[in-house]
Coordinates of C-alpha atoms and ligand atoms in Angstrom, one line a residue:
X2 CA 0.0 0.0 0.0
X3 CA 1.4 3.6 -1.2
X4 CA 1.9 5.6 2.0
X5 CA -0.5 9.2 2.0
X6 CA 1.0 11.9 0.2
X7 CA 2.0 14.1 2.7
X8 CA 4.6 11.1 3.8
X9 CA 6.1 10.8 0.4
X10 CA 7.2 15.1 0.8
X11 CA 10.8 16.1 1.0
X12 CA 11.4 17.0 4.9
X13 CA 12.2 20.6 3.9
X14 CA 8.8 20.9 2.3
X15 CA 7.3 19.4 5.0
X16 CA 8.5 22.1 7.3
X17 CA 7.3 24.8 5.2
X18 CA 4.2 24.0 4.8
X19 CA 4.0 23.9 8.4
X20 CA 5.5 27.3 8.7
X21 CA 3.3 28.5 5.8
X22 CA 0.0 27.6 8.1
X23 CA 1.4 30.0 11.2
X24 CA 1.8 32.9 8.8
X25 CA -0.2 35.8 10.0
X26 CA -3.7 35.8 8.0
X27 CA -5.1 39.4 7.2
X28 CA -7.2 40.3 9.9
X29 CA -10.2 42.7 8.7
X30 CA -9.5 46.0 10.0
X31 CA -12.6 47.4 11.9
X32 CA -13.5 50.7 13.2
X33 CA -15.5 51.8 16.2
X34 CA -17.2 55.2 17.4
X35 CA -16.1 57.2 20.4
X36 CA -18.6 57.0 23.1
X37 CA -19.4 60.6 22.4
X38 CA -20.1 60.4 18.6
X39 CA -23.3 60.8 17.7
X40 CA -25.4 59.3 14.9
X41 CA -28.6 61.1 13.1
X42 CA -30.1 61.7 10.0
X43 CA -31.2 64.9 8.5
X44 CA -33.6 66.9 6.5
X45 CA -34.8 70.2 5.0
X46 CA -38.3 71.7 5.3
X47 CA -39.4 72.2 1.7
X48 CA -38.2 68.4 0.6
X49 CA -40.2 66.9 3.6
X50 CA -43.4 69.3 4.1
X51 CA -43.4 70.9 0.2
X52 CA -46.1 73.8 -0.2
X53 CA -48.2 73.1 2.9
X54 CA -47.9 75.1 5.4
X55 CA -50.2 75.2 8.7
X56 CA -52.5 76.9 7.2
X57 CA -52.6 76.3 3.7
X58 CA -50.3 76.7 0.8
X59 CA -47.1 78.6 1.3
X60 CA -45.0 80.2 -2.2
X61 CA -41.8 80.1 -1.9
X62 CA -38.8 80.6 -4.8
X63 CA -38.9 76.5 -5.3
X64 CA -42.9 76.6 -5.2
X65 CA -42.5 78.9 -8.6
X66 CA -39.4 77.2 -9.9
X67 CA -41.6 74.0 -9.7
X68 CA -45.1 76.1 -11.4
X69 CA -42.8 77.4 -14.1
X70 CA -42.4 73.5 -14.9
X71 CA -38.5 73.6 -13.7
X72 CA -38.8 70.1 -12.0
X73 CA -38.2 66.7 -13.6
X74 CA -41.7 65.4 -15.7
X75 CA -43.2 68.9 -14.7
X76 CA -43.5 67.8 -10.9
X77 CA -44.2 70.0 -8.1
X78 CA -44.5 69.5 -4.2
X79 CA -47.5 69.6 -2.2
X80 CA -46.9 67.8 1.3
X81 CA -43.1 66.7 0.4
X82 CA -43.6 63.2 2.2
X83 CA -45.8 64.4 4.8
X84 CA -43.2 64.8 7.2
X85 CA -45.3 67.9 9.2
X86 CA -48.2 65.6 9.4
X87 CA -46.4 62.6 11.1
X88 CA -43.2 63.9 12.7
X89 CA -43.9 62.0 15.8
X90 CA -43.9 58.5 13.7
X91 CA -40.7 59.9 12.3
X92 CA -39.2 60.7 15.6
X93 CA -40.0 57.0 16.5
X94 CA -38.6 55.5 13.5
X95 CA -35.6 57.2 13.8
X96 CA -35.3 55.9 17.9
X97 CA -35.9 52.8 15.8
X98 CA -33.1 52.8 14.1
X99 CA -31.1 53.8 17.4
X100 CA -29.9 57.4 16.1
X101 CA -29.6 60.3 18.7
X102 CA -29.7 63.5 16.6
X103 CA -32.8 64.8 14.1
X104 CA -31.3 67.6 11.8
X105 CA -34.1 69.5 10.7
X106 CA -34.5 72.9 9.0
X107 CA -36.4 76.0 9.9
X108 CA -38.5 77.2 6.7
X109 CA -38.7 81.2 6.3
X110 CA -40.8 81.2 3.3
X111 CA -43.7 79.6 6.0
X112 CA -42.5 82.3 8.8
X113 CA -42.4 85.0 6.8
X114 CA -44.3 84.9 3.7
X115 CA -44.5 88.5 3.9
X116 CA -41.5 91.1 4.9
X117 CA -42.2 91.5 8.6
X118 CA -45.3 89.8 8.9
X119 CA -44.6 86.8 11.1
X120 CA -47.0 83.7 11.5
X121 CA -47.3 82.6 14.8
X122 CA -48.7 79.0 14.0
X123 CA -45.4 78.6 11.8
X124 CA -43.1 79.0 14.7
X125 CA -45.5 77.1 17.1
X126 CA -45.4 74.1 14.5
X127 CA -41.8 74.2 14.4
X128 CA -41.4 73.8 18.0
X129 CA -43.8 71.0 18.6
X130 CA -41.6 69.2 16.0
X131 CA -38.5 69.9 17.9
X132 CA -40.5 69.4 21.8
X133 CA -41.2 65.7 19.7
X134 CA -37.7 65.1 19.0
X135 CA -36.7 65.8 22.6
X136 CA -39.8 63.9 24.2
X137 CA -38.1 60.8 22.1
X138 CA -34.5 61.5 23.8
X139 CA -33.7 63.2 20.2
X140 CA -31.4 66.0 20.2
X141 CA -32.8 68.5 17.3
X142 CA -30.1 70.2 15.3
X143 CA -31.9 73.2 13.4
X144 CA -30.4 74.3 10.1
X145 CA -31.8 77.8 9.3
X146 CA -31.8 78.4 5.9
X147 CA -32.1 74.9 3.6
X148 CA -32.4 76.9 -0.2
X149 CA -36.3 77.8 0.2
X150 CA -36.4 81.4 1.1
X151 CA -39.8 83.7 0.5
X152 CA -40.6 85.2 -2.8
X153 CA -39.7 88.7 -1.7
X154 CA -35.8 87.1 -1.2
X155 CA -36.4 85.6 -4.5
X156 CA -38.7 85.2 -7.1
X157 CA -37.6 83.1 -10.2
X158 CA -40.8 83.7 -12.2
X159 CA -41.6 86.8 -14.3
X160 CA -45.1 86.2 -14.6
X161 CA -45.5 86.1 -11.1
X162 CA -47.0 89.5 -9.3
X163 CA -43.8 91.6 -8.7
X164 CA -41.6 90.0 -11.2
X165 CA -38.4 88.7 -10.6
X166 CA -36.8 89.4 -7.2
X167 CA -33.4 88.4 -5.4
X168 CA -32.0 89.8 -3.4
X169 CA -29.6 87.5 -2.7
X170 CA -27.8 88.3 -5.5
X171 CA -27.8 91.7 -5.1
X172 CA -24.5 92.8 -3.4
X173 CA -26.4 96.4 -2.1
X174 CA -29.6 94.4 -0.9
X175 CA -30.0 94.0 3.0
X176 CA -30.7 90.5 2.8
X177 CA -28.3 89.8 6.1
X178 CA -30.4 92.5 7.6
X179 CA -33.6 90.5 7.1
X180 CA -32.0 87.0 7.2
X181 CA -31.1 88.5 10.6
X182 CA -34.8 89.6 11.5
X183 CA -36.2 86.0 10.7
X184 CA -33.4 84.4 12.8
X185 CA -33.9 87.0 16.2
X186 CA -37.7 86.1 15.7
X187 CA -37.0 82.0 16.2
X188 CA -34.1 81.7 18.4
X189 CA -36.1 83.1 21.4
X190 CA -38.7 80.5 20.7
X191 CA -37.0 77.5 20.4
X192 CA -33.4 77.7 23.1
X193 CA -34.7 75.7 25.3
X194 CA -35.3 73.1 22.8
X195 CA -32.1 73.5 20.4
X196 CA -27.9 73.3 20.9
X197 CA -26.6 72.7 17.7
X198 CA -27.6 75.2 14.6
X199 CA -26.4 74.9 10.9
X200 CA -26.9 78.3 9.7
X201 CA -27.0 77.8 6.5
X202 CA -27.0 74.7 4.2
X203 CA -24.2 74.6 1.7
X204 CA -24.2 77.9 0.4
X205 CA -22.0 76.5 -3.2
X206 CA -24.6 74.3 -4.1
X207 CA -27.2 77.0 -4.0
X208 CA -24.5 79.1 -6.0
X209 CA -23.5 76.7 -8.6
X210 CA -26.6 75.3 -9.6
X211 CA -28.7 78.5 -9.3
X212 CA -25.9 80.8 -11.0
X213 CA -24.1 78.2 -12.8
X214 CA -25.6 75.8 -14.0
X215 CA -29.3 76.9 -14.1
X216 CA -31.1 73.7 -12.1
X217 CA -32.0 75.6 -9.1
X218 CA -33.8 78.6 -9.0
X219 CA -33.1 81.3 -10.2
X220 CA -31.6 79.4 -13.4
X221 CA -28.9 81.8 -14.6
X222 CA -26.1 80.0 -16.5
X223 CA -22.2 80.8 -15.8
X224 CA -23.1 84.0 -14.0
X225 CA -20.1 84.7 -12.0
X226 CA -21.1 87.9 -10.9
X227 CA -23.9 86.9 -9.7
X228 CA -22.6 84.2 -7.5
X229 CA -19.8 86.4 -6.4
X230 CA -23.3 87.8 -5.2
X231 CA -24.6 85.4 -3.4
X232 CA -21.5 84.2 -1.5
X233 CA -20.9 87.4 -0.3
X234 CA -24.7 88.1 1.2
X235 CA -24.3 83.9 2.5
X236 CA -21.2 85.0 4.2
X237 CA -22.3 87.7 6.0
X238 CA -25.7 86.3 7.0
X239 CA -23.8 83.5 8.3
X240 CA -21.6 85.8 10.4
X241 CA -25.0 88.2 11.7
X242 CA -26.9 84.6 12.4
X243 CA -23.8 83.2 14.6
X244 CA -23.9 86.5 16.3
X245 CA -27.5 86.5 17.2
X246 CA -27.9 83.0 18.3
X247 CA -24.7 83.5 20.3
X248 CA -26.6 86.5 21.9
X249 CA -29.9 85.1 22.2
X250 CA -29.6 81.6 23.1
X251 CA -28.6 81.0 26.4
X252 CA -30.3 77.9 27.7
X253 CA -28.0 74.9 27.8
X254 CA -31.0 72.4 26.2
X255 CA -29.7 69.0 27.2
X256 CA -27.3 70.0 29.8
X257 CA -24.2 69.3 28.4
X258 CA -21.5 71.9 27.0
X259 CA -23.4 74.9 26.9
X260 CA -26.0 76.8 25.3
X261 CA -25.1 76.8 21.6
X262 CA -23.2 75.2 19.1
X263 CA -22.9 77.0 15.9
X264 CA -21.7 76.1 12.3
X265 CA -22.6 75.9 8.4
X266 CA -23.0 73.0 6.0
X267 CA -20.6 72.9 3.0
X268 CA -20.6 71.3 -0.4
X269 CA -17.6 69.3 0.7
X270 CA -15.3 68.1 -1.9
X271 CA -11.9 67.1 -2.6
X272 CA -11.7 68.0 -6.2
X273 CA -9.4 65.4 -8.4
X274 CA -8.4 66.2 -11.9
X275 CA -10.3 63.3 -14.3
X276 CA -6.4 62.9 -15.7
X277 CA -4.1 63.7 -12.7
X278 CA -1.1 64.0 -15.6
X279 CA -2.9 66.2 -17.1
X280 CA -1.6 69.7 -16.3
X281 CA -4.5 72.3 -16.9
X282 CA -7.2 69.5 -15.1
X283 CA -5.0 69.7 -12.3
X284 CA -5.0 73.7 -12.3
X285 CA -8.5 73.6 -13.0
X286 CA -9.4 71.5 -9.6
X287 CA -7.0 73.5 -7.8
X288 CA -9.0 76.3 -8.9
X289 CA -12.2 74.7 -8.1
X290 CA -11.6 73.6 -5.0
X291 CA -10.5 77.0 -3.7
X292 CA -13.7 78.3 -4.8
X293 CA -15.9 75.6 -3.5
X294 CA -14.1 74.9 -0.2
X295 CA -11.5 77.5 0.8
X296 CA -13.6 80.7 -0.3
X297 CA -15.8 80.5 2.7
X298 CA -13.7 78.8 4.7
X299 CA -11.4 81.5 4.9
X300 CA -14.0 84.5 5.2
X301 CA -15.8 82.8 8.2
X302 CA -12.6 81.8 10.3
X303 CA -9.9 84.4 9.2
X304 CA -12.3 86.7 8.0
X305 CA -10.6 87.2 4.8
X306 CA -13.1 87.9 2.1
X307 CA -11.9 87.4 -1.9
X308 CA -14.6 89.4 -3.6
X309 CA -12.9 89.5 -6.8
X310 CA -12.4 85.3 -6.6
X311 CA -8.5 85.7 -7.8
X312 CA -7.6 83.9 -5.0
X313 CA -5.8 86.5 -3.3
X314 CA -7.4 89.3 -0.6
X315 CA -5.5 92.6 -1.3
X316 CA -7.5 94.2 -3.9
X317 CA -8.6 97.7 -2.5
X318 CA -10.5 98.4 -5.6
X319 CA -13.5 95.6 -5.3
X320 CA -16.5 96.5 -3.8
X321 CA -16.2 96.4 -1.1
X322 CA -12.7 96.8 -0.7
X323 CA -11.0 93.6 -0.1
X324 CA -9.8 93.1 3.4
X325 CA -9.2 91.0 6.5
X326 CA -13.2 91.6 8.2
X327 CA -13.8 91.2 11.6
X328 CA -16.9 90.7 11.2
X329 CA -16.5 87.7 9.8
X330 CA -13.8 86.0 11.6
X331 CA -14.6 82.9 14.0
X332 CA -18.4 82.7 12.9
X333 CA -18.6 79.4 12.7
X334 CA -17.9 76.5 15.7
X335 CA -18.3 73.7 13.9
X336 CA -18.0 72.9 10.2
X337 CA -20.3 70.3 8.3
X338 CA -19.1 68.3 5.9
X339 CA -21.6 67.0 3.5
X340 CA -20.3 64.5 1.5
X341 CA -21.8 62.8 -1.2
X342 CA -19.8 62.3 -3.9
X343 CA -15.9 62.7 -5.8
X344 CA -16.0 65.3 -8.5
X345 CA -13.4 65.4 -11.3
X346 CA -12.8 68.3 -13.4
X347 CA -11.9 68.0 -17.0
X348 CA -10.1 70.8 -19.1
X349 CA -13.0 71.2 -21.9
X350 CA -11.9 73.8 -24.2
X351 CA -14.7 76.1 -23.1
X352 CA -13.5 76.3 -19.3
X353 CA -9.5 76.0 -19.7
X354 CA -9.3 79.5 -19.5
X355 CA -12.7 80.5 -18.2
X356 CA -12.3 82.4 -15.1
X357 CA -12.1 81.8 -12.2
X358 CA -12.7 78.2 -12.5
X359 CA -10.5 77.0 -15.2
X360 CA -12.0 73.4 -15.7
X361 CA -15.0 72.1 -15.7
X362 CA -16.4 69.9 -12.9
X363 CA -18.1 66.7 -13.3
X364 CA -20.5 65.3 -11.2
X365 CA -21.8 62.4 -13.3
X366 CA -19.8 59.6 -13.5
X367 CA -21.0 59.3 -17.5
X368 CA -19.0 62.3 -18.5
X369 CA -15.3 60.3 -17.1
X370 CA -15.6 56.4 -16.9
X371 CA -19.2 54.9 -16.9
X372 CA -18.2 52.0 -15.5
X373 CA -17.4 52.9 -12.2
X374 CA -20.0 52.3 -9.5
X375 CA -22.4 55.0 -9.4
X376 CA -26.1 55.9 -7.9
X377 CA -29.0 56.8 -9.3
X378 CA -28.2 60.6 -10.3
X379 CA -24.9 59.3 -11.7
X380 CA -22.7 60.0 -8.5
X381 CA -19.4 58.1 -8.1
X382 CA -19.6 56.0 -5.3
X383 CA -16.0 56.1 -3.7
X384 CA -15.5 56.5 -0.1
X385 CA -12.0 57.2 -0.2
X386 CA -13.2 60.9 -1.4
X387 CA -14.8 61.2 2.1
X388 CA -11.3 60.7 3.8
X389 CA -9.7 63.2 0.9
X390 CA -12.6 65.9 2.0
X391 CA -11.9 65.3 6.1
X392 CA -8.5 65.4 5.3
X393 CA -8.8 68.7 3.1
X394 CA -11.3 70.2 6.0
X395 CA -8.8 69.5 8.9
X396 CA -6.9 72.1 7.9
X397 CA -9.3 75.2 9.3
X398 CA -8.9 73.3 12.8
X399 CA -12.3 72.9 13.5
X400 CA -14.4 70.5 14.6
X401 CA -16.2 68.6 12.3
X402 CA -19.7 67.0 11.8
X403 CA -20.9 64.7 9.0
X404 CA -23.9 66.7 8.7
X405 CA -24.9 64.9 5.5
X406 CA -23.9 61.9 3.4
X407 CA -25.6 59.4 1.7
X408 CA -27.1 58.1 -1.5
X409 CA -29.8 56.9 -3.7
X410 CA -31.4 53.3 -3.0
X411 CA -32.3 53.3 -6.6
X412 CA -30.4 53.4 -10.2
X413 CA -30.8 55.8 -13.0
X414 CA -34.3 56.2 -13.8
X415 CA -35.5 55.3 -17.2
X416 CA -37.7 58.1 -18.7
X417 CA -39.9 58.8 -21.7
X418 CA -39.0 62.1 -24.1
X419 CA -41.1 64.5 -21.6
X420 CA -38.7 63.2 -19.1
X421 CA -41.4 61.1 -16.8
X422 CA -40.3 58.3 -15.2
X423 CA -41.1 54.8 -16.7
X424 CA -38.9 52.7 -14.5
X425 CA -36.9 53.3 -11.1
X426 CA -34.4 50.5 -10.6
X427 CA -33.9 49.9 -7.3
X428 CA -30.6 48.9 -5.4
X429 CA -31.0 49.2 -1.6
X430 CA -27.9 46.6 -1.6
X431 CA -25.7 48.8 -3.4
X432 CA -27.1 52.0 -0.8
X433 CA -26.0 49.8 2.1
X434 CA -22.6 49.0 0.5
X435 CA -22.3 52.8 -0.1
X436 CA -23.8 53.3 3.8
X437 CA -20.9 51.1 5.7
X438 CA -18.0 51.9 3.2
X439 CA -18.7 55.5 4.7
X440 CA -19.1 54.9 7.9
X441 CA -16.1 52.5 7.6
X442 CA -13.8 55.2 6.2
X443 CA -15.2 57.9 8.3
X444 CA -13.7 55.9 11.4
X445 CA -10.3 55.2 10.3
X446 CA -10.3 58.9 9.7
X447 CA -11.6 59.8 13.5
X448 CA -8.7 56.9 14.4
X449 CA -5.9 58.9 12.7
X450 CA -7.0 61.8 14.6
X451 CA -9.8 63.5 12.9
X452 CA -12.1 65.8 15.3
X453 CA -15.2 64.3 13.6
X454 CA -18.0 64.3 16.1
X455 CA -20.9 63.0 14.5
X456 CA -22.5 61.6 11.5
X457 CA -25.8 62.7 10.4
X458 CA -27.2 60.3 7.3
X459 CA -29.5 62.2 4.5
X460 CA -32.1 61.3 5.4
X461 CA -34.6 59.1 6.9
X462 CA -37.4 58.9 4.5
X463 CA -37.5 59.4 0.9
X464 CA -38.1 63.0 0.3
X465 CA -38.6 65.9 -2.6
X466 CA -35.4 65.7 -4.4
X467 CA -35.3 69.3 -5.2
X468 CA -35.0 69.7 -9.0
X469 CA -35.6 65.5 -9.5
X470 CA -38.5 65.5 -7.4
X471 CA -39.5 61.9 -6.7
X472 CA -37.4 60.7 -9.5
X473 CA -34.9 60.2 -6.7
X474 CA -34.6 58.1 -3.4
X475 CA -32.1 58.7 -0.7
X476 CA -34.3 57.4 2.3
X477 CA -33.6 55.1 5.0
X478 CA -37.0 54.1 4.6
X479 CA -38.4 53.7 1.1
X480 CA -41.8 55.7 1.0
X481 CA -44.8 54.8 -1.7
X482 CA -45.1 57.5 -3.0
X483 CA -48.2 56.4 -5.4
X484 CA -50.5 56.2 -2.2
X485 CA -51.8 59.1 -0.6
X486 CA -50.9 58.0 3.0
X487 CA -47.1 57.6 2.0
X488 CA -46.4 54.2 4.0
X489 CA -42.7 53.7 4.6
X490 CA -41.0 50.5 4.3
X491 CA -37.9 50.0 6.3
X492 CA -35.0 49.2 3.5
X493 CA -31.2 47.7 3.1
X494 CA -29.8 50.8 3.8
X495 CA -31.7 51.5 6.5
X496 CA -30.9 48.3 8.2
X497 CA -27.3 49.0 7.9
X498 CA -27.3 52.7 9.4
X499 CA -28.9 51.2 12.3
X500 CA -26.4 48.1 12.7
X501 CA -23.6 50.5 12.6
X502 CA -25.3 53.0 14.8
X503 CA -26.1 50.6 17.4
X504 CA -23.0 48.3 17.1
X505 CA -21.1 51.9 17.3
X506 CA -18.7 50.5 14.8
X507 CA -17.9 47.9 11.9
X508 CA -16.5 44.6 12.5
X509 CA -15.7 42.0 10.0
X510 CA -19.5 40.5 10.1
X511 CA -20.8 43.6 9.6
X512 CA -18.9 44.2 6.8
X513 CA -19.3 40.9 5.1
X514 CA -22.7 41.4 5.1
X515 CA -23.2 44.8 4.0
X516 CA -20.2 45.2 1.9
X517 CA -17.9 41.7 1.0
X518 CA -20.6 39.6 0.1
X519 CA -23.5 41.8 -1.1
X520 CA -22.5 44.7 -3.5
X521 CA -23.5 43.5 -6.5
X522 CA -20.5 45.3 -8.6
X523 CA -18.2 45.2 -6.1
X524 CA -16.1 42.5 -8.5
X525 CA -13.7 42.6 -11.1
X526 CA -13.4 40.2 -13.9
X527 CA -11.4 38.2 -11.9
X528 CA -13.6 37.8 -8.8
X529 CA -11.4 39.9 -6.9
X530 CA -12.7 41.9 -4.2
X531 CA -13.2 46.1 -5.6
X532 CA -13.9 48.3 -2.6
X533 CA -14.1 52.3 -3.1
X534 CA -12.4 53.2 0.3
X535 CA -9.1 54.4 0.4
X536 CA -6.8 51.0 1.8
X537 CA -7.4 47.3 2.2
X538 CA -10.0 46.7 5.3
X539 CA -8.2 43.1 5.6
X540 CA -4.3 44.1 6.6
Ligands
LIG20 C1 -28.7 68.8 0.1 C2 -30.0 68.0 0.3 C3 -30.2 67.0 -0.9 C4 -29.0 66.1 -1.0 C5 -29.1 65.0 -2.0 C6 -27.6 67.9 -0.4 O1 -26.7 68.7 -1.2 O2 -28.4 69.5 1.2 O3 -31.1 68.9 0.4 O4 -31.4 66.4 -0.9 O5 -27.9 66.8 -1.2 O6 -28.9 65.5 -3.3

């Protein structure tokens, strides 16, 4: 009889395959939350509660942007997902889930449809919302200005009585003045209830795709001026708002560090060129990233304001006069990083020398390699861009919080010429990949020593997808949006957030389940494993 096989092995080989079995295996490399993180969702007023207000229909810039037919397949937004009719069940899906913060946003075309005519039952809605949150052991964070703002800010449609009006790009109007008005009128009424504020909600989105690109009200194309505008009045009502809440709020809510916490959300972005050997992509990010990123930064911590975009703050001749303000320095606490996204920037011939952006910035993953995982609305999914944006975002030494990040729990929707959705593919899956990849990278981050102190997930339910309208779903819980009542269904992604929130971390498991062994393109040809963070989770 032939003796087994191992027995007929040289010695030597013998030994290493001995010593081969004690090498170290890759362990998975998990992450967990400091005690004091905090996990949440957010949302904004006009996505969740549309054009209803307490007492009947409210106008507002987006109600006209979506009556002048502005809104994918002619759409518009009565009761957004009826979020102001069933808060409370909100509240308890989100203790569901385990979560300890509801970011929510203040609407001032509801408070004051009218220049100094306030409505009572606007403000007295608002706080039973946020009295709801903290009944449920919630801690409200209230974002003051989430892109609806009354017509007399700004009025998109010509037809409308009064015409076009905006005075937020109007460098002479006194829109901090009334910004400043609507904020002194709420703070009072809701200190005892709120801590943490988000002034505003990432004033470059409202600037690129209102001044830009035209999606967002009010649709002018590659107007720089006017977005030099609009950043300027956005930086100064930021400053006026962190002055007045610091004045007026002076009730420590839940007891812990002090009264109030105050801060803005930013379209945060590490900008990569689509080529990185390219040399004029490379400017062109450069470029783009200082005007996305660093431009406000700078005004609200050093105070230094560029008006004329060049970069540089020592132009006397701008108006105004470029300078070092004071009144602008230190007004913000707390930045939030909202991160959805990477966004390359290609050197089209039209923006190589088109100032001051010198490139052209993608968002869609169509216009640089298609095949790359991507959501419904064409993002890049790549979580290593999250730890490129915290690392870019360390560098004004403030704390930080994720104050949105998420994605779609559907593919691109298939529509017909008039640009109605036929078909939403759905991929929950891929949501929850995108979901713990995140979370994943946004720990090893905190481990290397970023001062990130909580993570707020956009959003809970599906909601009004500004411009997309319904077209898009970034909920936790899917809603049917076909029946009047709007059930929600608990979904993939959802289930993940509220692993990882209560688990306070990702192990292996966790990952495998979410990530490893679901993510549907998460394979190359040759079965091997394609994650989009930024190292190996198995060392
Ligand atoms: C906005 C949200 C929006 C989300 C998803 C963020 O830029 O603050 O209001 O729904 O992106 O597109």
């Amino acid at each position: 009889m032939k003796p087994p096989a191992a027995h007929r092995m040289a010695p030597s080989l013998i030994v290493l395959g001995v010593l081969g079995a004690c090498e170290p295996q890759p362990a998975f490399v998990g992450v967990r939350f400091p005690d004091s993180f905090s996990f949440g969702t957010a949302n904004a007023a006009w996505q969740v509660c549309g054009d209803q207000g307490v007492a009947g229909p409210v106008e507002s810039n987006w109600s006209r942007w979506a009556a002048m037919g502005r809104i994918a397949g002619g759409q518009s937004n009565a009761v957004g997902n009826r979020f102001c009719e069933i808060y409370d069940e909100e509240f308890d899906r989100s203790v569901e889930l385990g979560l300890g913060v509801f970011r929510l946003s203040a609407d001032w075309p509801r408070i004051e449809p009218e220049r100094g005519v306030f409505i009572d039952a606007e403000l007295d809605a608002l706080v039973d919302q946020l009295e709801a949150a903290r009944a449920r052991g919630l801690e409200p964070v209230l974002t003051l200005y989430h892109w609806a703002v009354p017509l007399w800010v700004q009025n998109p449609d010509p037809d409308w009585p009064g015409g076009r009006v905006d005075l937020l790009a109007d460098r002479h109007s006194d829109v901090d003045q009334a910004f400043d008005t609507y904020v002194r009128r709420i703070i009072p009424r809701v200190k005892h209830l709120v801590d943490t504020y988000t002034v505003l909600n990432e004033p470059l989105s409202v600037i690129s795709a209102g001044y830009l690109n035209g999606l967002f009200p009010p649709g002018r194309v590659l107007d720089i001026a006017g977005a030099a505008s609009v950043g300027i009045n956005l930086v100064h009502m930021q400053a006026r708002a962190y002055d007045a809440i610091h004045a007026l709020d002076d009730v420590d809510a839940d007891g812990r560090d002090g009264p109030c916490w105050v801060g803005l959300t930013m379209t945060a972005n590490a900008f990569d060129p689509v080529d990185s050997g390219n040399r004029a992509q490379v400017f062109g990010a450069k470029r783009i990233s200082y005007l996305f990123n660093d431009w406000i930064m700078n005004a609200l911590t050093s105070g230094a304001l560029d008006v004329d975009l060049d970069g540089r703050v020592d132009n006397p001749d701008t108006d105004p006069p470029e300078r070092v303000d004071a009144a602008l320095r230190g007004r913000m606490d707390f930045v939030g990083v909202q991160y959805y996204g990477p966004v390359r920037v290609d050197d089209h011939e039209l923006f190589v020398d088109f100032f001051p952006m010198y490139g052209l910035p993608l968002l869609d993953v169509q216009h640089y390699a298609p095949a790359l995982p991507h959501n419904g609305m064409g993002r890049e999914i790549r979580a290593a861009g999250l730890r490129d944006t915290l690392e870019l975002y360390a560098q004004w030494k403030l704390p930080i919080v994720i104050t949105e990040n998420g994605t779609t729990t559907n593919l691109r929707p298939v529509r017909d010429d008039t640009g109605t959705v036929l078909e939403l593919p759905r991929a929950p899956e891929q949501a929850a990949m995108y979901l713990v990849e995140h979370l994943w990278e946004l720990g090893r981050a905190i481990d290397r020593g970023i001062d990130v102190r909580g993570y707020y997930h956009w959003t809970l339910s599906d909601n009004f997808e500004w411009a997309e309208g319904t077209d898009q779903r970034f909920g936790a819980y899917s809603v049917d949006v076909e029946d009047p009542l709007m059930p929600r269904t608990r979904n993939a992604m959802g289930d993940a957030l509220a692993e990882v929130a209560r688990a306070r971390g990702i192990d292996e498991a966790l990952w495998s389940r979410h990530v490893r062994d679901r993510y549907p393109s998460d394979t190359r040809a040759g079965g091997e494993p394609r994650w989009t963070v930024s190292e190996n989770p198995w060392q």
